[in-house]
Amino acid sequence: MKSGHNKVKPNIILIVMDSVRADSVSCYGYQHKTTPNIDAVANEGAICMNAISNSGWTLPAMASLFTGKLVSHHGTSDHYQYLNDDQPTLAEVLGENGYETIGFSENSFVSNFTGLNRGFKTFHELSFSELSLNGKLLKLLKYLRKKWHRIRGIPEKYCHTLIQMYEMRQWIKKVGKQQQPFFLYMHANQTHYPFLPAKRFRKKFIDKGLKECLRVNQDREKYVAGEVSMKDEDFKVLKALYDAELNYFDNELGKFFDFLKSSELFDNTMIIITADHGENFGRHNLIGHGLCLYDDVLKIPLIIRYPKAFDCQKINQQVQLSDIFPTILDILKIDKEQYSETYWGSIKKMSDDESFEEDRIAIFEQGCPTMDIFHKKIKKLDLEFLKSYQCSMHGIRTKDYKFIWSSNGLNELYDLREDPSELKNLIDVLPEKAKELQNQLFNVANKFQTDEPVLSLTDTKDKEVAKRLKGLGYM
């Protein structure tokens, strides 16, 4: 057991991998060695075996991480894509308590356009003007490579992991030796659709050429709407490409960890590695993320390495992204009550108290999605399709059951012990259990006020934001 007491405040590095499922990370039992460097960190810290995202896509999930609140409590979701100023953020709290704060994000849903940059003294969205000289050269080389690939008919991913890592190292070199501790947040798009890994990483997971891999559909809207069919082999290819992207990111992350060690910063830095949400690969006739609250998009990795507060251990209780906020405040001895209405509390308390209640519930929600991208890609959407997906959802998960309430009336109930893949809906078989969980859910969560989107980032007139959203498949 660790006391968490330390006169010198630790640096904090929060790494959020986009779209990474827990069962794709090696230290969570995955058969393929996708993440040896993340595994090495996990072996020296706490691994949360049942970490559940607060939502099925980036914006509401990250708003929950940064505020410590449920989605329906902070109100930032599909229908209202901005975090209001009256919601204190983790970066604001740390800044008020002596931390130098910086964020690095290429995902426009974590940016000044959504208010999730609030509290960071510096927030890099990796635009050309923000970069160092070498960063600009790296971006120019990537631009020229993109042009060359376009001539050859090879798609290029809108992602700059090398530049992101380089800029992070340069910033740490400037502030790392100062007395003032720092909080660094990185949002990594490398693992987000489209999956276009470099050859040497692709070859580790699939013995197919690039052209053959590119024939496999990666368009969520066309598949979900039935415009494109996919076979089991297609999903295997898609998953292999995804694993290769994760392996590439882990490789670069290992270099970053080596830098921290050589700079003598590693041991006094709290390292948190997680994901905003997971990814679908064919189950429930879905690919990508959003549109659902199944475990494929909710079960995520969450690893915390800070030996002064955590033993090397596995934490089996359910935890959520929103627990990261109070956990950090707990370790730093900051009074969290004045900042957050967080529903649960500190993961550290769970790690310290072996008698902590095992059946801890998780709450996850998302508002009604805008269907603009579907209407743009699909000529005709039938009413049944729109009824199925154009709705708001709230869910509750115990260790045994999962209940999903939907504004379209198509509620779902699953016995996770017998049906972990959530394929047999028991809503008509166990109505009393469904009612019990629904009452428990809405004793905690608030129903969204509207199913009509009122503020959407996809309405942006900013060309750079539009380009990034298009690269991620949102426009």
Tab-separated table of C-alpha atoms in Angstrom:
chain	number	residue	atom	x	y	z
A	1	MET	CA	0.000	0.000	0.000
A	2	LYS	CA	1.251	3.459	-0.937
A	3	SER	CA	0.660	6.628	1.007
A	4	GLY	CA	0.624	8.969	-1.982
A	5	HIS	CA	2.460	11.583	0.074
A	6	ASN	CA	5.291	13.378	-1.694
A	7	LYS	CA	6.670	16.829	-0.985
A	8	VAL	CA	7.644	17.268	-4.631
A	9	LYS	CA	4.641	17.232	-6.931
A	10	PRO	CA	4.984	14.740	-9.772
A	11	ASN	CA	4.829	15.660	-13.413
A	12	ILE	CA	1.736	14.209	-15.087
A	13	ILE	CA	1.620	12.833	-18.623
A	14	LEU	CA	-1.798	11.780	-19.892
A	15	ILE	CA	-1.738	9.812	-23.153
A	16	VAL	CA	-5.098	9.192	-24.817
A	17	MET	CA	-5.084	6.813	-27.767
A	18	ASP	CA	-8.056	7.288	-30.059
A	19	SER	CA	-10.315	4.267	-30.682
A	20	VAL	CA	-8.258	1.670	-28.772
A	21	ARG	CA	-10.065	-1.337	-27.317
A	22	ALA	CA	-8.710	-2.946	-24.151
A	23	ASP	CA	-8.719	-6.368	-25.799
A	24	SER	CA	-6.298	-5.120	-28.476
A	25	VAL	CA	-3.615	-4.254	-25.910
A	26	SER	CA	-1.159	-7.065	-25.102
A	27	CYS	CA	-1.156	-6.652	-21.328
A	28	TYR	CA	-4.944	-7.163	-21.340
A	29	GLY	CA	-4.434	-10.676	-22.684
A	30	TYR	CA	-4.428	-10.062	-26.440
A	31	GLN	CA	-2.777	-12.891	-28.365
A	32	HIS	CA	-0.758	-10.549	-30.600
A	33	LYS	CA	2.123	-8.463	-29.242
A	34	THR	CA	0.779	-5.058	-30.238
A	35	THR	CA	2.030	-2.988	-27.302
A	36	PRO	CA	5.330	-4.127	-25.725
A	37	ASN	CA	6.216	-0.614	-24.528
A	38	ILE	CA	2.820	0.028	-22.984
A	39	ASP	CA	3.057	-3.422	-21.389
A	40	ALA	CA	6.381	-2.477	-19.779
A	41	VAL	CA	4.754	0.571	-18.165
A	42	ALA	CA	1.751	-1.508	-17.094
A	43	ASN	CA	4.053	-4.039	-15.420
A	44	GLU	CA	5.256	-1.258	-13.115
A	45	GLY	CA	1.845	0.212	-12.313
A	46	ALA	CA	-1.868	-0.338	-11.923
A	47	ILE	CA	-3.852	-1.945	-14.750
A	48	CYS	CA	-7.586	-1.287	-14.630
A	49	MET	CA	-9.037	-4.497	-16.086
A	50	ASN	CA	-12.578	-3.178	-16.418
A	51	ALA	CA	-12.224	0.423	-17.549
A	52	ILE	CA	-15.378	1.745	-19.208
A	53	SER	CA	-15.589	4.905	-21.295
A	54	ASN	CA	-18.300	7.421	-20.516
A	55	SER	CA	-19.386	7.447	-24.163
A	56	GLY	CA	-18.897	5.796	-27.530
A	57	TRP	CA	-17.056	8.648	-29.227
A	58	THR	CA	-14.440	11.298	-28.550
A	59	LEU	CA	-16.112	14.561	-27.541
A	60	PRO	CA	-18.426	13.447	-24.706
A	61	ALA	CA	-15.874	10.904	-23.454
A	62	MET	CA	-13.062	13.470	-23.254
A	63	ALA	CA	-15.361	16.052	-21.674
A	64	SER	CA	-16.064	13.475	-18.942
A	65	LEU	CA	-12.341	12.815	-18.474
A	66	PHE	CA	-11.552	16.533	-18.200
A	67	THR	CA	-14.461	17.387	-15.847
A	68	GLY	CA	-14.892	14.189	-13.825
A	69	LYS	CA	-18.606	14.250	-14.652
A	70	LEU	CA	-21.114	12.060	-16.435
A	71	VAL	CA	-21.994	13.087	-19.991
A	72	SER	CA	-25.524	14.188	-19.078
A	73	HIS	CA	-24.097	16.265	-16.221
A	74	HIS	CA	-21.567	18.257	-18.279
A	75	GLY	CA	-23.965	18.334	-21.262
A	76	THR	CA	-21.359	18.071	-24.018
A	77	SER	CA	-22.342	15.468	-26.577
A	78	ASP	CA	-23.684	14.924	-30.106
A	79	HIS	CA	-26.463	17.468	-29.665
A	80	TYR	CA	-24.317	20.223	-28.116
A	81	GLN	CA	-20.657	19.995	-29.124
A	82	TYR	CA	-19.109	22.522	-26.741
A	83	LEU	CA	-18.011	22.411	-23.095
A	84	ASN	CA	-19.480	25.435	-21.363
A	85	ASP	CA	-17.234	27.744	-19.345
A	86	ASP	CA	-18.990	26.944	-16.053
A	87	GLN	CA	-17.496	23.428	-16.105
A	88	PRO	CA	-14.081	23.407	-14.347
A	89	THR	CA	-11.522	21.271	-16.181
A	90	LEU	CA	-8.597	19.163	-15.000
A	91	ALA	CA	-6.128	21.490	-16.730
A	92	GLU	CA	-7.660	24.516	-14.984
A	93	VAL	CA	-7.433	22.863	-11.573
A	94	LEU	CA	-3.831	21.773	-12.095
A	95	GLY	CA	-2.901	25.220	-13.384
A	96	GLU	CA	-4.401	26.787	-10.260
A	97	ASN	CA	-2.278	24.400	-8.185
A	98	GLY	CA	1.092	25.289	-9.647
A	99	TYR	CA	1.297	23.162	-12.803
A	100	GLU	CA	2.579	24.226	-16.208
A	101	THR	CA	-0.019	22.823	-18.603
A	102	ILE	CA	0.202	21.884	-22.272
A	103	GLY	CA	-1.938	19.840	-24.635
A	104	PHE	CA	-1.173	18.240	-28.009
A	105	SER	CA	-4.184	17.219	-30.091
A	106	GLU	CA	-4.879	16.741	-33.785
A	107	ASN	CA	-8.468	15.742	-33.100
A	108	SER	CA	-10.685	18.767	-33.652
A	109	PHE	CA	-13.182	17.434	-31.112
A	110	VAL	CA	-10.483	18.178	-28.521
A	111	SER	CA	-9.659	21.756	-29.456
A	112	ASN	CA	-10.541	25.391	-28.897
A	113	PHE	CA	-13.580	24.828	-31.144
A	114	THR	CA	-15.154	22.549	-28.524
A	115	GLY	CA	-13.808	24.259	-25.395
A	116	LEU	CA	-11.772	21.231	-24.313
A	117	ASN	CA	-8.550	23.244	-24.562
A	118	ARG	CA	-9.642	25.402	-21.633
A	119	GLY	CA	-7.137	25.508	-18.803
A	120	PHE	CA	-4.108	24.597	-20.881
A	121	LYS	CA	-1.573	27.411	-20.880
A	122	THR	CA	-0.422	26.131	-24.272
A	123	PHE	CA	-2.501	23.966	-26.591
A	124	HIS	CA	-0.921	22.646	-29.788
A	125	GLU	CA	-3.203	21.518	-32.593
A	126	LEU	CA	-0.060	21.031	-34.722
A	127	SER	CA	-0.889	23.744	-37.218
A	128	PHE	CA	2.149	24.866	-39.215
A	129	SER	CA	2.499	28.187	-37.374
A	130	GLU	CA	2.687	26.438	-33.973
A	131	LEU	CA	5.558	24.129	-34.866
A	132	SER	CA	9.279	24.444	-34.219
A	133	LEU	CA	11.580	24.733	-37.230
A	134	ASN	CA	12.257	20.996	-37.315
A	135	GLY	CA	8.574	20.316	-36.787
A	136	LYS	CA	7.784	22.455	-39.819
A	137	LEU	CA	10.341	20.529	-41.871
A	138	LEU	CA	8.806	17.227	-40.798
A	139	LYS	CA	5.354	18.454	-41.747
A	140	LEU	CA	6.617	19.680	-45.118
A	141	LEU	CA	8.174	16.263	-45.803
A	142	LYS	CA	4.882	14.583	-44.896
A	143	TYR	CA	3.030	16.941	-47.251
A	144	LEU	CA	5.392	16.045	-50.120
A	145	ARG	CA	4.986	12.346	-49.320
A	146	LYS	CA	1.220	12.762	-49.398
A	147	LYS	CA	1.430	14.353	-52.846
A	148	TRP	CA	3.620	11.484	-54.099
A	149	HIS	CA	1.252	8.881	-52.663
A	150	ARG	CA	-1.721	10.612	-54.273
A	151	ILE	CA	-0.015	10.354	-57.677
A	152	ARG	CA	0.459	6.612	-57.059
A	153	GLY	CA	-3.133	6.182	-55.861
A	154	ILE	CA	-2.171	5.462	-52.245
A	155	PRO	CA	-4.315	7.133	-49.558
A	156	GLU	CA	-2.536	9.042	-46.802
A	157	LYS	CA	-3.620	9.230	-43.173
A	158	TYR	CA	-4.201	12.679	-41.698
A	159	CYS	CA	-1.998	12.097	-38.691
A	160	HIS	CA	1.356	13.472	-37.518
A	161	THR	CA	2.546	11.179	-34.716
A	162	LEU	CA	6.249	11.779	-35.395
A	163	ILE	CA	5.746	15.549	-35.319
A	164	GLN	CA	3.611	15.312	-32.194
A	165	MET	CA	6.242	13.270	-30.368
A	166	TYR	CA	9.043	15.572	-31.512
A	167	GLU	CA	7.228	18.718	-30.318
A	168	MET	CA	6.469	17.056	-26.978
A	169	ARG	CA	10.149	16.239	-26.435
A	170	GLN	CA	11.199	19.776	-27.357
A	171	TRP	CA	8.724	21.280	-24.925
A	172	ILE	CA	9.810	18.962	-22.105
A	173	LYS	CA	13.456	19.866	-22.726
A	174	LYS	CA	12.533	23.491	-22.019
A	175	VAL	CA	10.429	22.971	-18.888
A	176	GLY	CA	11.436	19.540	-17.552
A	177	LYS	CA	14.324	20.764	-15.390
A	178	GLN	CA	12.317	23.585	-13.820
A	179	GLN	CA	11.021	23.388	-10.268
A	180	GLN	CA	7.467	23.822	-11.521
A	181	PRO	CA	5.788	20.473	-12.307
A	182	PHE	CA	4.063	20.034	-15.647
A	183	PHE	CA	0.884	18.406	-16.951
A	184	LEU	CA	1.176	17.200	-20.532
A	185	TYR	CA	-1.802	15.778	-22.418
A	186	MET	CA	-1.454	13.984	-25.749
A	187	HIS	CA	-4.361	12.872	-27.927
A	188	ALA	CA	-3.059	10.372	-30.495
A	189	ASN	CA	-4.973	9.918	-33.746
A	190	GLN	CA	-2.681	7.182	-35.065
A	191	THR	CA	-5.141	4.467	-34.047
A	192	HIS	CA	-8.205	6.227	-35.516
A	193	TYR	CA	-9.785	5.255	-38.839
A	194	PRO	CA	-8.566	5.078	-41.604
A	195	PHE	CA	-6.087	2.292	-40.837
A	196	LEU	CA	-3.119	2.762	-43.182
A	197	PRO	CA	-0.049	1.411	-41.354
A	198	ALA	CA	3.480	1.515	-42.724
A	199	LYS	CA	4.624	-1.669	-44.467
A	200	ARG	CA	7.056	-2.881	-41.802
A	201	PHE	CA	4.309	-2.777	-39.169
A	202	ARG	CA	1.585	-4.107	-41.462
A	203	LYS	CA	3.710	-7.178	-42.295
A	204	LYS	CA	3.800	-8.184	-38.622
A	205	PHE	CA	0.053	-8.753	-38.568
A	206	ILE	CA	-1.055	-9.606	-42.099
A	207	ASP	CA	0.556	-11.263	-45.104
A	208	LYS	CA	-1.210	-9.226	-47.762
A	209	GLY	CA	-0.038	-6.471	-50.065
A	210	LEU	CA	-1.138	-2.856	-49.724
A	211	LYS	CA	-3.491	-2.916	-52.717
A	212	GLU	CA	-5.235	-6.026	-51.444
A	213	CYS	CA	-5.687	-4.436	-48.016
A	214	LEU	CA	-7.036	-1.231	-49.528
A	215	ARG	CA	-9.843	-3.162	-51.234
A	216	VAL	CA	-11.405	-3.770	-47.828
A	217	ASN	CA	-14.101	-1.241	-46.966
A	218	GLN	CA	-13.354	1.188	-44.135
A	219	ASP	CA	-16.389	3.431	-44.682
A	220	ARG	CA	-18.621	3.203	-41.602
A	221	GLU	CA	-21.644	4.886	-43.152
A	222	LYS	CA	-21.729	2.734	-46.295
A	223	TYR	CA	-21.421	-0.493	-44.316
A	224	VAL	CA	-23.921	0.370	-41.575
A	225	ALA	CA	-26.474	1.616	-44.116
A	226	GLY	CA	-26.122	-1.570	-46.163
A	227	GLU	CA	-24.514	0.023	-49.208
A	228	VAL	CA	-21.434	-2.197	-48.853
A	229	SER	CA	-21.250	-5.808	-47.662
A	230	MET	CA	-18.290	-7.211	-45.754
A	231	LYS	CA	-17.193	-10.808	-45.108
A	232	ASP	CA	-15.447	-12.293	-42.080
A	233	GLU	CA	-12.134	-12.123	-43.938
A	234	ASP	CA	-12.637	-8.381	-44.492
A	235	PHE	CA	-13.020	-7.818	-40.756
A	236	LYS	CA	-9.857	-9.843	-40.107
A	237	VAL	CA	-7.950	-7.629	-42.532
A	238	LEU	CA	-9.394	-4.491	-40.961
A	239	LYS	CA	-8.462	-5.674	-37.463
A	240	ALA	CA	-4.914	-6.556	-38.586
A	241	LEU	CA	-4.438	-3.062	-40.044
A	242	TYR	CA	-5.737	-1.588	-36.790
A	243	ASP	CA	-3.324	-3.737	-34.761
A	244	ALA	CA	-0.457	-2.541	-36.960
A	245	GLU	CA	-1.382	1.107	-36.356
A	246	LEU	CA	-1.421	0.450	-32.603
A	247	ASN	CA	1.935	-1.328	-32.814
A	248	TYR	CA	3.453	1.623	-34.691
A	249	PHE	CA	2.178	4.069	-32.087
A	250	ASP	CA	3.503	1.875	-29.278
A	251	ASN	CA	6.895	1.846	-30.991
A	252	GLU	CA	7.012	5.654	-31.050
A	253	LEU	CA	5.728	5.797	-27.485
A	254	GLY	CA	8.618	3.567	-26.419
A	255	LYS	CA	11.072	6.112	-27.836
A	256	PHE	CA	9.282	8.834	-25.879
A	257	PHE	CA	9.573	6.813	-22.658
A	258	ASP	CA	13.294	6.301	-23.349
A	259	PHE	CA	13.616	10.066	-23.661
A	260	LEU	CA	11.922	10.569	-20.281
A	261	LYS	CA	14.305	8.059	-18.689
A	262	SER	CA	17.422	9.628	-20.211
A	263	SER	CA	16.149	13.025	-19.008
A	264	GLU	CA	15.747	11.591	-15.476
A	265	LEU	CA	12.042	12.479	-15.486
A	266	PHE	CA	10.461	9.056	-15.759
A	267	ASP	CA	10.277	8.092	-12.095
A	268	ASN	CA	8.807	11.357	-10.826
A	269	THR	CA	6.190	11.442	-13.563
A	270	MET	CA	2.709	10.018	-13.207
A	271	ILE	CA	2.031	8.317	-16.533
A	272	ILE	CA	-1.577	7.604	-17.456
A	273	ILE	CA	-2.324	5.682	-20.645
A	274	THR	CA	-5.895	5.245	-21.803
A	275	ALA	CA	-8.271	5.622	-24.772
A	276	ASP	CA	-11.292	7.786	-25.396
A	277	HIS	CA	-13.363	4.818	-26.651
A	278	GLY	CA	-13.001	1.531	-28.527
A	279	GLU	CA	-13.897	0.377	-32.044
A	280	ASN	CA	-16.401	-1.928	-33.770
A	281	PHE	CA	-15.236	-4.652	-36.151
A	282	GLY	CA	-18.434	-6.160	-37.512
A	283	ARG	CA	-20.310	-7.243	-34.413
A	284	HIS	CA	-23.881	-5.862	-34.308
A	285	ASN	CA	-23.389	-4.989	-38.007
A	286	LEU	CA	-21.199	-2.042	-37.050
A	287	ILE	CA	-17.715	-0.785	-37.825
A	288	GLY	CA	-16.055	2.345	-36.478
A	289	HIS	CA	-17.501	3.956	-33.373
A	290	GLY	CA	-20.425	6.083	-32.267
A	291	LEU	CA	-24.015	4.914	-32.898
A	292	CYS	CA	-23.969	2.405	-30.012
A	293	LEU	CA	-23.035	1.735	-26.388
A	294	TYR	CA	-21.787	-1.845	-26.686
A	295	ASP	CA	-18.629	-2.986	-24.909
A	296	ASP	CA	-16.723	-3.035	-28.214
A	297	VAL	CA	-16.679	0.776	-28.036
A	298	LEU	CA	-16.755	1.140	-24.243
A	299	LYS	CA	-14.104	-1.225	-22.804
A	300	ILE	CA	-10.807	0.628	-22.940
A	301	PRO	CA	-7.315	0.332	-21.485
A	302	LEU	CA	-6.478	2.399	-18.414
A	303	ILE	CA	-2.984	2.130	-16.964
A	304	ILE	CA	-1.447	4.327	-14.264
A	305	ARG	CA	2.260	4.202	-13.438
A	306	TYR	CA	3.340	6.191	-10.401
A	307	PRO	CA	5.156	3.999	-7.849
A	308	LYS	CA	4.723	6.554	-5.051
A	309	ALA	CA	0.946	6.063	-5.205
A	310	PHE	CA	0.274	2.705	-6.893
A	311	ASP	CA	1.640	-0.774	-6.336
A	312	CYS	CA	2.032	-3.088	-9.328
A	313	GLN	CA	-1.454	-4.520	-9.401
A	314	LYS	CA	-4.591	-5.312	-11.346
A	315	ILE	CA	-7.737	-3.424	-10.364
A	316	ASN	CA	-10.807	-5.489	-11.232
A	317	GLN	CA	-13.570	-3.084	-10.185
A	318	GLN	CA	-15.263	-1.087	-12.924
A	319	VAL	CA	-13.696	2.346	-13.361
A	320	GLN	CA	-14.367	5.098	-15.870
A	321	LEU	CA	-12.624	7.947	-17.674
A	322	SER	CA	-14.410	10.356	-15.335
A	323	ASP	CA	-12.532	8.747	-12.415
A	324	ILE	CA	-9.177	10.031	-13.687
A	325	PHE	CA	-9.976	13.607	-12.570
A	326	PRO	CA	-10.603	12.776	-8.879
A	327	THR	CA	-7.776	10.205	-8.874
A	328	ILE	CA	-5.200	12.838	-9.823
A	329	LEU	CA	-6.620	15.287	-7.300
A	330	ASP	CA	-6.558	12.599	-4.611
A	331	ILE	CA	-2.884	11.787	-5.231
A	332	LEU	CA	-1.961	15.482	-5.206
A	333	LYS	CA	-3.999	16.109	-2.035
A	334	ILE	CA	-6.169	18.715	-3.762
A	335	ASP	CA	-9.662	19.208	-2.354
A	336	LYS	CA	-11.778	17.875	-5.206
A	337	GLU	CA	-15.128	18.822	-3.699
A	338	GLN	CA	-14.756	22.467	-4.677
A	339	TYR	CA	-14.080	21.545	-8.309
A	340	SER	CA	-16.126	18.532	-9.263
A	341	GLU	CA	-19.502	16.883	-8.819
A	342	THR	CA	-17.824	13.656	-9.853
A	343	TYR	CA	-20.118	10.720	-9.144
A	344	TRP	CA	-17.635	8.074	-8.073
A	345	GLY	CA	-14.184	8.967	-6.915
A	346	SER	CA	-10.579	7.979	-6.792
A	347	ILE	CA	-9.084	4.871	-8.387
A	348	LYS	CA	-6.299	5.192	-5.816
A	349	LYS	CA	-8.783	4.537	-3.013
A	350	MET	CA	-9.803	1.331	-4.785
A	351	SER	CA	-6.176	0.237	-5.092
A	352	ASP	CA	-5.533	0.965	-1.401
A	353	ASP	CA	-8.691	-0.673	-0.042
A	354	GLU	CA	-8.886	-4.380	-0.824
A	355	SER	CA	-12.407	-4.521	0.636
A	356	PHE	CA	-13.713	-1.905	-1.813
A	357	GLU	CA	-17.138	-2.887	-3.165
A	358	GLU	CA	-16.626	-5.075	-6.218
A	359	ASP	CA	-19.910	-4.466	-8.042
A	360	ARG	CA	-19.322	-0.826	-8.900
A	361	ILE	CA	-21.658	0.426	-11.613
A	362	ALA	CA	-20.600	2.297	-14.749
A	363	ILE	CA	-22.703	4.918	-16.556
A	364	PHE	CA	-22.287	5.746	-20.265
A	365	GLU	CA	-24.276	8.026	-22.533
A	366	GLN	CA	-24.443	9.768	-25.847
A	367	GLY	CA	-26.804	12.283	-27.352
A	368	CYS	CA	-28.671	12.009	-30.619
A	369	PRO	CA	-26.088	11.933	-33.437
A	370	THR	CA	-26.349	14.234	-36.397
A	371	MET	CA	-26.932	12.071	-39.484
A	372	ASP	CA	-25.460	14.610	-41.914
A	373	ILE	CA	-22.584	12.344	-42.932
A	374	PHE	CA	-25.054	9.520	-43.668
A	375	HIS	CA	-27.274	11.781	-45.778
A	376	LYS	CA	-24.198	13.005	-47.652
A	377	LYS	CA	-22.939	9.503	-48.504
A	378	ILE	CA	-26.177	7.513	-48.802
A	379	LYS	CA	-28.748	8.548	-51.393
A	380	LYS	CA	-31.753	7.151	-49.584
A	381	LEU	CA	-32.033	6.262	-45.901
A	382	ASP	CA	-35.177	4.385	-44.890
A	383	LEU	CA	-37.172	5.346	-41.820
A	384	GLU	CA	-36.353	2.134	-39.942
A	385	PHE	CA	-32.637	2.874	-40.258
A	386	LEU	CA	-33.090	6.412	-38.968
A	387	LYS	CA	-35.247	5.166	-36.086
A	388	SER	CA	-32.535	2.690	-35.084
A	389	TYR	CA	-29.657	5.148	-34.968
A	390	GLN	CA	-30.995	8.698	-34.681
A	391	CYS	CA	-31.659	8.594	-30.969
A	392	SER	CA	-30.061	9.417	-27.633
A	393	MET	CA	-28.904	6.610	-25.326
A	394	HIS	CA	-28.068	6.108	-21.672
A	395	GLY	CA	-26.633	2.918	-20.226
A	396	ILE	CA	-25.720	1.287	-16.942
A	397	ARG	CA	-23.354	-1.654	-16.418
A	398	THR	CA	-22.890	-3.858	-13.373
A	399	LYS	CA	-20.474	-6.789	-13.307
A	400	ASP	CA	-23.375	-9.067	-14.298
A	401	TYR	CA	-25.811	-7.020	-16.392
A	402	LYS	CA	-25.955	-4.177	-18.862
A	403	PHE	CA	-29.020	-2.064	-19.643
A	404	ILE	CA	-29.247	0.472	-22.478
A	405	TRP	CA	-32.142	2.941	-22.584
A	406	SER	CA	-32.873	4.513	-25.960
A	407	SER	CA	-35.107	7.471	-26.802
A	408	ASN	CA	-36.544	5.450	-29.705
A	409	GLY	CA	-37.961	2.884	-27.281
A	410	LEU	CA	-35.659	0.063	-28.424
A	411	ASN	CA	-34.164	-0.657	-25.007
A	412	GLU	CA	-31.648	-3.475	-24.463
A	413	LEU	CA	-30.651	-5.773	-21.603
A	414	TYR	CA	-27.738	-8.233	-21.593
A	415	ASP	CA	-26.478	-10.841	-19.142
A	416	LEU	CA	-22.714	-10.249	-19.360
A	417	ARG	CA	-21.915	-13.526	-17.583
A	418	GLU	CA	-23.595	-15.667	-20.254
A	419	ASP	CA	-23.419	-13.252	-23.181
A	420	PRO	CA	-20.309	-11.026	-23.019
A	421	SER	CA	-20.644	-10.236	-26.749
A	422	GLU	CA	-24.101	-8.709	-26.110
A	423	LEU	CA	-25.893	-10.674	-28.816
A	424	LYS	CA	-29.025	-11.850	-26.938
A	425	ASN	CA	-31.301	-8.999	-25.884
A	426	LEU	CA	-33.228	-10.047	-22.735
A	427	ILE	CA	-35.423	-6.949	-22.506
A	428	ASP	CA	-38.629	-9.024	-22.876
A	429	VAL	CA	-37.296	-11.998	-20.903
A	430	LEU	CA	-36.262	-10.139	-17.726
A	431	PRO	CA	-38.524	-7.046	-17.553
A	432	GLU	CA	-38.132	-6.657	-13.776
A	433	LYS	CA	-34.334	-6.596	-14.017
A	434	ALA	CA	-34.595	-4.037	-16.834
A	435	LYS	CA	-36.900	-1.850	-14.726
A	436	GLU	CA	-34.572	-2.122	-11.729
A	437	LEU	CA	-31.561	-1.033	-13.765
A	438	GLN	CA	-33.489	1.743	-15.524
A	439	ASN	CA	-34.514	3.200	-12.170
A	440	GLN	CA	-30.934	2.953	-10.931
A	441	LEU	CA	-29.695	4.603	-14.134
A	442	PHE	CA	-31.974	7.629	-13.961
A	443	ASN	CA	-31.390	8.121	-10.274
A	444	VAL	CA	-27.895	9.103	-11.400
A	445	ALA	CA	-28.065	10.294	-15.004
A	446	ASN	CA	-30.162	13.031	-16.592
A	447	LYS	CA	-32.049	12.485	-19.823
A	448	PHE	CA	-30.856	14.738	-22.629
A	449	GLN	CA	-33.204	17.644	-23.190
A	450	THR	CA	-33.455	17.240	-26.958
A	451	ASP	CA	-32.864	14.780	-29.767
A	452	GLU	CA	-32.176	17.651	-32.150
A	453	PRO	CA	-28.518	18.686	-32.579
A	454	VAL	CA	-28.216	22.400	-31.805
A	455	LEU	CA	-24.455	22.984	-32.044
A	456	SER	CA	-22.313	20.748	-34.232
A	457	LEU	CA	-18.618	21.040	-35.099
A	458	THR	CA	-19.371	19.665	-38.574
A	459	ASP	CA	-21.030	23.021	-39.310
A	460	THR	CA	-17.631	24.706	-39.066
A	461	LYS	CA	-16.458	27.205	-41.670
A	462	ASP	CA	-12.831	26.763	-40.600
A	463	LYS	CA	-10.978	25.058	-43.480
A	464	GLU	CA	-8.312	23.430	-41.274
A	465	VAL	CA	-10.937	21.965	-38.914
A	466	ALA	CA	-13.006	20.765	-41.873
A	467	LYS	CA	-9.923	19.072	-43.375
A	468	ARG	CA	-9.193	17.274	-40.105
A	469	LEU	CA	-12.796	16.149	-39.666
A	470	LYS	CA	-12.856	14.864	-43.243
A	471	GLY	CA	-9.629	12.957	-42.601
A	472	LEU	CA	-11.260	11.263	-39.609
A	473	GLY	CA	-14.393	10.389	-41.600
A	474	TYR	CA	-16.747	12.896	-39.973
A	475	MET	CA	-17.431	15.002	-43.061
